[in-house]
CSV table of C-alpha atoms and ligand atoms in Angstrom, one decimal:
chain,number,residue,atom,x,y,z
A,24,MET,CA,12.9,7.0,-7.2
A,25,THR,CA,13.7,5.8,-10.8
A,26,LYS,CA,11.3,4.7,-13.4
A,27,SER,CA,12.5,1.0,-13.2
A,28,THR,CA,12.1,0.9,-9.5
A,29,GLN,CA,8.5,2.3,-9.6
A,30,ALA,CA,7.8,-0.2,-12.4
A,31,ARG,CA,9.3,-3.2,-10.1
A,32,LEU,CA,6.8,-1.8,-7.5
A,33,LEU,CA,3.9,-1.8,-9.9
A,34,ARG,CA,4.8,-5.3,-11.0
A,35,ALA,CA,4.8,-6.6,-7.4
A,36,ALA,CA,1.5,-4.9,-6.5
A,37,ARG,CA,-0.4,-6.0,-9.5
A,38,GLN,CA,0.9,-9.5,-8.7
A,39,ALA,CA,0.0,-9.4,-5.2
A,40,SER,CA,-3.7,-8.1,-6.2
A,41,THR,CA,-4.2,-11.3,-7.9
A,42,ARG,CA,-3.7,-13.1,-4.5
A,43,ALA,CA,-6.2,-10.9,-2.9
A,44,TYR,CA,-8.8,-12.7,-0.8
A,45,ALA,CA,-11.9,-10.5,-1.5
A,46,PRO,CA,-15.0,-12.8,-1.8
A,47,PHE,CA,-17.4,-9.9,0.0
A,48,SER,CA,-16.3,-6.9,-1.7
A,49,LYS,CA,-14.7,-8.3,-4.9
A,50,PHE,CA,-12.4,-5.5,-4.3
A,51,LYS,CA,-8.9,-6.7,-5.1
A,52,VAL,CA,-6.1,-4.5,-3.7
A,53,GLY,CA,-2.3,-5.0,-4.2
A,54,ALA,CA,0.4,-3.1,-2.2
A,55,ALA,CA,4.2,-2.9,-2.5
A,56,VAL,CA,6.4,-1.3,-0.1
A,57,LEU,CA,9.9,-0.2,-0.8
A,58,THR,CA,12.5,0.1,2.0
A,59,THR,CA,15.2,2.3,2.4
A,60,SER,CA,17.4,-0.8,2.0
A,61,GLY,CA,15.9,-1.3,-1.4
A,62,ARG,CA,13.8,-4.3,-0.5
A,63,ILE,CA,10.2,-4.6,-1.8
A,64,PHE,CA,7.4,-6.2,0.2
A,65,SER,CA,4.1,-6.9,-1.2
A,66,GLY,CA,0.5,-7.5,0.0
A,67,CYS,CA,-3.0,-8.1,-0.9
A,68,ASN,CA,-6.3,-7.5,1.1
A,69,VAL,CA,-7.5,-10.4,3.2
A,70,GLU,CA,-11.3,-10.4,4.0
A,71,ASN,CA,-13.0,-12.4,6.5
A,72,ASN,CA,-16.7,-13.4,7.0
A,73,SER,CA,-16.7,-11.2,10.2
A,74,TYR,CA,-16.3,-8.3,8.1
A,75,GLY,CA,-14.2,-6.0,10.6
A,76,LEU,CA,-11.3,-8.4,10.7
A,77,THR,CA,-10.4,-7.7,7.0
A,78,VAL,CA,-7.0,-6.4,6.7
A,79,CYS,CA,-6.2,-4.0,3.8
A,80,ALA,CA,-3.3,-4.9,1.4
A,81,GLU,CA,-1.0,-1.9,2.4
A,82,ARG,CA,-0.9,-3.0,6.0
A,83,VAL,CA,-0.4,-6.7,5.0
A,84,ALA,CA,2.8,-5.5,2.8
A,85,ILE,CA,4.1,-3.2,6.0
A,86,PHE,CA,3.7,-5.8,8.2
A,87,LYS,CA,5.6,-8.3,6.3
A,88,ALA,CA,8.2,-5.8,5.9
A,89,VAL,CA,8.5,-5.0,9.7
A,90,SER,CA,8.4,-8.5,10.4
A,91,ALA,CA,11.4,-9.2,8.3
A,92,GLY,CA,13.2,-6.3,10.1
A,93,GLN,CA,12.7,-3.8,7.8
A,94,ARG,CA,11.4,-0.6,9.5
A,95,ASP,CA,12.2,2.1,7.0
A,96,ILE,CA,9.7,2.7,4.5
A,97,ARG,CA,10.4,4.8,1.3
A,98,ALA,CA,7.4,4.3,-0.8
A,99,VAL,CA,4.0,2.5,-0.9
A,100,LEU,CA,2.3,1.8,-4.4
A,101,VAL,CA,-1.2,0.9,-4.3
A,102,TYR,CA,-2.6,-0.9,-7.2
A,103,VAL,CA,-6.5,-1.4,-8.1
A,104,ASP,CA,-7.5,-2.1,-11.5
A,105,THR,CA,-10.4,0.3,-11.3
A,106,PRO,CA,-10.9,3.4,-13.8
A,107,LYS,CA,-10.4,6.0,-10.7
A,108,LEU,CA,-7.1,5.5,-8.8
A,109,THR,CA,-7.6,4.2,-5.1
A,110,ALA,CA,-5.9,5.9,-2.1
A,111,PRO,CA,-4.9,3.9,1.0
A,112,CYS,CA,-7.7,4.4,3.7
A,113,GLY,CA,-7.0,6.4,6.9
A,114,ALA,CA,-5.8,3.7,9.1
A,115,CYS,CA,-3.2,2.5,6.5
A,116,LEU,CA,-2.2,6.1,6.0
A,117,GLN,CA,-1.3,6.1,9.8
A,118,VAL,CA,0.4,2.7,9.8
A,119,ILE,CA,2.5,3.9,6.9
A,120,GLY,CA,3.5,7.1,9.1
A,121,GLU,CA,4.6,5.0,11.8
A,122,PHE,CA,7.7,3.8,9.7
A,123,SER,CA,8.7,6.9,7.9
A,124,GLU,CA,8.4,10.6,8.2
A,125,ASP,CA,7.1,11.5,4.5
A,126,PRO,CA,7.4,8.7,2.1
A,127,GLU,CA,6.0,8.5,-1.3
A,128,VAL,CA,2.6,7.0,-1.7
A,129,ILE,CA,2.0,6.1,-5.1
A,130,LEU,CA,-1.6,4.9,-6.8
A,131,SER,CA,-1.7,3.2,-10.0
A,132,ASN,CA,-4.3,1.4,-11.9
A,133,GLY,CA,-1.6,0.0,-14.2
A,134,ARG,CA,-2.7,2.8,-16.9
A,135,SER,CA,-2.1,6.0,-14.9
A,136,THR,CA,-0.3,6.7,-11.9
A,137,LYS,CA,-0.4,9.7,-9.3
A,138,ILE,CA,2.6,10.0,-6.9
A,139,TYR,CA,1.8,12.0,-3.6
A,140,ARG,CA,3.9,12.5,-0.4
A,141,LEU,CA,2.1,10.9,2.7
A,142,ARG,CA,1.7,14.4,4.3
A,143,GLN,CA,-0.6,15.6,1.5
A,144,LEU,CA,-2.8,12.7,2.2
A,145,LEU,CA,-2.6,12.8,5.9
A,146,PRO,CA,-1.4,16.1,6.8
A,147,HIS,CA,-2.5,15.8,10.5
A,148,SER,CA,-1.4,12.2,11.7
A,149,PHE,CA,-2.2,11.0,15.3
A,150,LYS,CA,0.6,11.0,17.8
A,151,LEU,CA,1.1,10.2,21.4
B,1,LIG,N1,-8.9,-2.2,1.0
B,1,LIG,C1,-7.5,-2.0,0.9
B,1,LIG,O1,-7.0,-3.3,0.8
B,1,LIG,N2,-6.8,-1.1,1.0
B,1,LIG,C2,-7.5,0.2,1.6
B,1,LIG,O2,-6.6,1.2,1.6
B,1,LIG,C3,-8.8,0.3,1.5
B,1,LIG,C4,-9.5,-1.0,1.1
B,1,LIG,C5,-9.8,-3.4,0.8
B,1,LIG,C6,-10.3,-3.7,2.0
B,1,LIG,C7,-11.6,-4.6,1.6
B,1,LIG,O3,-11.0,-6.0,1.5
B,1,LIG,C8,-11.6,-3.9,0.4
B,1,LIG,O4,-10.8,-3.2,-0.2
B,1,LIG,C9,-13.1,-3.0,0.3
B,1,LIG,O5,-12.8,-2.0,1.3
């Protein structure tokens, strides 16, 4: 991926994080998905009084892409403004893997960035 595409993903994820609904954890996450067609979909985490109903930023972004007819994910960038980089939870890794074999998973806090492949983070996904 080009540096400018990565910068666009970061901007989209950071912007989405400002819309996180996280009154319980105060942990604001933004995610941006790049599809193979070059489109970008962003999402934020959306929490709930009934904690288990919370949906992570990554899944919001992916479901937006899929519901727009874009099922091929090339990369996912996760942005959290914390000193340590935040990796997607296991559930989100499994959902990312549903829509691509081995996309890039990019972690960023706006200051540093680390690029993984999905299989590095989830070497043994569940398959029916
Ligand atoms: N969260 C995400 O949005 N993505 C992840 O991959 C892990 C966690 C959210 C869920 C919850 O709103 C908050 O972070 C704390 O767990």
